[in-house]
Short mmCIF file of C-alpha atoms and ligand atoms in Angstrom, two decimals:
data_model
loop_
_atom_site.label_atom_id
_atom_site.label_comp_id
_atom_site.label_asym_id
_atom_site.label_seq_id
_atom_site.Cartn_x
_atom_site.Cartn_y
_atom_site.Cartn_z
CA MET A 1478 11.03 11.02 -15.01
CA LYS A 1479 8.28 9.47 -17.91
CA SER A 1480 4.90 12.02 -16.83
CA GLU A 1481 3.18 8.44 -15.35
CA GLU A 1482 6.14 7.68 -13.05
CA LYS A 1483 4.43 10.82 -11.84
CA LYS A 1484 1.55 9.30 -10.86
CA ILE A 1485 1.07 7.50 -7.34
CA LEU A 1486 -1.67 4.79 -6.55
CA VAL A 1487 -2.22 3.52 -3.52
CA ILE A 1488 -4.06 0.53 -3.26
CA HIS A 1489 -4.83 0.11 0.30
CA GLY A 1490 -6.87 -3.20 1.25
CA PRO A 1491 -9.40 -5.28 3.73
CA ASN A 1492 -10.59 -3.72 6.43
CA LEU A 1493 -8.11 -1.19 6.51
CA ASN A 1494 -11.87 0.92 4.84
CA LEU A 1495 -12.35 0.66 10.07
CA LEU A 1496 -9.05 3.15 10.48
CA GLY A 1497 -9.61 4.45 13.51
CA ILE A 1498 -12.36 1.92 14.53
CA ARG A 1499 -11.05 -1.04 14.09
CA GLU A 1500 -8.16 -2.75 17.13
CA LYS A 1501 -7.22 1.26 18.07
CA GLY A 1502 -5.23 -0.93 20.01
CA ILE A 1503 -2.78 -2.53 17.32
CA TYR A 1504 -3.40 0.40 14.75
CA GLY A 1505 -3.93 3.52 16.61
CA THR A 1506 -6.71 6.38 16.22
CA GLU A 1507 -6.00 7.37 13.44
CA THR A 1508 -8.61 7.10 11.18
CA PHE A 1509 -9.32 5.78 7.33
CA ASP A 1510 -9.83 9.38 5.70
CA SER A 1511 -7.20 11.73 8.19
CA ILE A 1512 -4.42 9.43 6.24
CA ASN A 1513 -5.63 9.67 3.35
CA ASP A 1514 -5.11 13.43 3.77
CA ARG A 1515 -1.76 13.61 5.21
CA ILE A 1516 -1.33 11.16 1.52
CA ARG A 1517 -2.43 13.65 -0.26
CA GLN A 1518 -0.46 16.94 1.08
CA GLU A 1519 2.32 14.50 1.31
CA ALA A 1520 2.17 13.75 -2.98
CA GLU A 1521 1.56 17.55 -3.09
CA LYS A 1522 4.43 18.59 -0.51
CA LEU A 1523 6.86 15.82 -3.22
CA GLY A 1524 5.39 17.39 -6.93
CA VAL A 1525 3.71 13.77 -7.34
CA GLN A 1526 -0.14 13.52 -8.24
CA VAL A 1527 -1.62 10.53 -6.17
CA ASP A 1528 -5.04 8.51 -6.54
CA ILE A 1529 -5.73 6.32 -3.27
CA PHE A 1530 -8.24 2.66 -3.96
CA GLN A 1531 -9.66 0.75 -0.53
CA SER A 1532 -11.19 -2.23 -1.45
CA ASN A 1533 -12.56 -5.58 0.43
CA HIS A 1534 -12.30 -7.67 -2.40
CA GLU A 1535 -8.79 -9.86 -3.68
CA GLY A 1536 -10.07 -9.30 -7.65
CA GLU A 1537 -11.01 -5.60 -7.58
CA ILE A 1538 -7.29 -4.88 -6.39
CA ILE A 1539 -6.18 -6.80 -8.81
CA ASP A 1540 -8.47 -5.26 -12.35
CA LYS A 1541 -6.81 -1.90 -10.20
CA ILE A 1542 -3.03 -3.55 -10.42
CA HIS A 1543 -3.47 -4.52 -13.98
CA ALA A 1544 -5.35 -0.58 -15.00
CA ALA A 1545 -2.16 0.38 -13.87
CA MET A 1546 -0.40 -0.23 -15.93
CA GLY A 1547 0.32 2.83 -18.67
CA VAL A 1548 -1.24 5.43 -16.08
CA TYR A 1549 1.29 5.29 -12.93
CA GLY A 1550 4.78 4.83 -12.34
CA GLY A 1551 4.40 3.66 -9.14
CA ILE A 1552 2.30 1.79 -6.28
CA VAL A 1553 1.82 1.57 -2.45
CA ILE A 1554 0.39 -0.89 -0.44
CA ASN A 1555 -1.43 -2.27 2.01
CA PRO A 1556 -2.55 -5.52 1.49
CA GLY A 1557 -4.01 -6.34 4.41
CA ALA A 1558 -4.46 -10.39 5.19
CA TYR A 1559 -4.09 -10.60 1.62
CA THR A 1560 -0.17 -10.23 2.37
CA HIS A 1561 0.22 -13.50 4.30
CA TYR A 1562 -1.82 -15.76 1.10
CA SER A 1563 -2.67 -14.24 -2.23
CA ILE A 1564 -0.59 -15.31 -4.53
CA ALA A 1565 -2.98 -13.59 -7.04
CA ILE A 1566 -2.11 -10.04 -5.89
CA ARG A 1567 1.14 -11.13 -6.11
CA ASP A 1568 1.38 -12.74 -9.30
CA ALA A 1569 -0.67 -8.78 -10.65
CA ILE A 1570 2.14 -6.88 -9.33
CA LYS A 1571 4.84 -9.00 -10.58
CA ALA A 1572 2.53 -8.47 -13.55
CA VAL A 1573 2.70 -4.99 -14.52
CA SER A 1574 6.64 -4.29 -13.55
CA ILE A 1575 5.03 -1.06 -12.10
CA PRO A 1576 7.83 -0.49 -8.70
CA THR A 1577 5.68 -1.70 -5.62
CA VAL A 1578 5.96 -0.99 -2.07
CA GLU A 1579 4.65 -2.94 0.59
CA ILE A 1580 3.49 -1.23 3.09
CA HIS A 1581 2.27 -2.02 6.96
CA LEU A 1582 0.41 0.24 9.99
CA SER A 1583 1.61 -2.62 12.59
CA ASN A 1584 4.83 -4.21 12.70
CA VAL A 1585 4.24 -7.34 11.07
CA HIS A 1586 6.77 -9.07 12.57
CA ALA A 1587 6.76 -8.38 16.11
CA ARG A 1588 2.72 -10.58 15.74
CA GLU A 1589 1.25 -14.19 15.28
CA GLU A 1590 3.77 -15.85 13.56
CA PHE A 1591 1.59 -15.94 10.82
CA ARG A 1592 1.97 -12.20 9.42
CA ALA A 1593 5.78 -12.88 9.25
CA LYS A 1594 5.05 -14.29 6.22
CA SER A 1595 4.74 -11.80 3.13
CA VAL A 1596 3.80 -14.08 -0.42
CA ILE A 1597 3.20 -10.18 -1.42
CA ALA A 1598 7.13 -8.61 -0.38
CA PRO A 1599 9.31 -10.43 -3.12
CA VAL A 1600 7.91 -8.54 -5.43
CA CYS A 1601 8.22 -5.57 -4.10
CA VAL A 1602 11.00 -3.08 -4.22
CA GLY A 1603 11.16 -2.90 -0.33
CA GLN A 1604 8.17 -3.38 2.52
CA ILE A 1605 8.13 -0.61 5.57
CA SER A 1606 5.82 -1.62 8.95
CA GLY A 1607 5.85 -0.62 12.12
CA PHE A 1608 4.93 2.94 11.51
CA GLY A 1609 1.32 3.34 11.86
CA GLY A 1610 -0.41 5.83 9.32
CA ASP A 1611 4.14 7.18 8.86
CA SER A 1612 4.23 3.75 7.21
CA TYR A 1613 1.90 5.08 4.50
CA ILE A 1614 4.16 8.26 3.89
CA LEU A 1615 7.55 6.63 4.39
CA GLY A 1616 6.09 4.80 1.53
CA LEU A 1617 4.98 7.39 -0.32
CA ASN A 1618 8.70 8.99 0.20
CA ALA A 1619 10.18 5.15 -0.70
CA VAL A 1620 8.86 4.20 -4.30
CA ILE A 1621 9.59 8.16 -5.75
CA MET A 1622 12.88 7.77 -4.14
CA LYS A 1623 13.44 4.68 -6.65
CA LEU A 1624 11.87 6.51 -9.50
CA ASN A 1625 14.56 8.38 -8.80
CA ALA A 1626 16.64 6.99 -8.61
CA ARG A 1627 15.94 4.61 -11.75
C1 DQA B 1964 -2.14 -5.32 8.06
C2 DQA B 1964 -1.45 -5.76 9.14
C3 DQA B 1964 -1.87 -7.46 8.78
O1 DQA B 1964 -1.47 -8.79 9.24
C4 DQA B 1964 -3.45 -7.76 8.70
O2 DQA B 1964 -3.95 -8.39 7.86
C5 DQA B 1964 -3.92 -6.10 8.32
C6 DQA B 1964 -3.09 -5.22 8.45
C7 DQA B 1964 -0.85 -3.80 8.61
O3 DQA B 1964 -1.29 -2.27 7.89
O4 DQA B 1964 -0.34 -3.76 9.32
O5 DQA B 1964 -5.26 -5.87 7.93
O6 DQA B 1964 -1.59 -5.13 7.38
#
C-alpha cells in the first residue's frame, strides 16, 4: 500500500447530520456523532487514517472528492438522496479514479422504487445497504480489503 492508501475519506451526504433524530424507524436511533466515533475506532483498529466529511450541498461534496486526489487511497460515501440522481457526484467519483464504496444505512432495495436506483453505484467498487450504522464499518473494511488486494 502507498502511504496515501492508508488514508480513507468518509463522506456523508445530505440530511445525515440528523441521524439519531431523523426518521428513527428507518435510520435507527444511533446519532451522527456516535457513528463517527465508531468509524474512527474501526480505522484505528485497522491501522488506517480516516477523515470524515458531511455536507448538505452537492458542489461541496464534489469539491471534496476532487481534493481527495493524491491524498486518500479510498472513499466510503453515503450520498443520501443524491444517490438517486446526482450524475455530477457520479462523474466526480469516476474522474478521480479512487476506489469508492457506496453505503446506505437502510436497505434501499426494500423501500420506495426510486431508492432502488443508484446512479453512483456503477462507478463504485460495490454497494453496502441495510445494516444501519454498521454499513459504514462494513464499507470501511470493504474499501481496505480492495486496496490490500491490489
Ligand atoms: C440513505 C438512503 C437514501 O435513499 C436517503 O435519501 C438517505 C439515506 C441511507 O443511508 O439509507 O438520505 O442514503
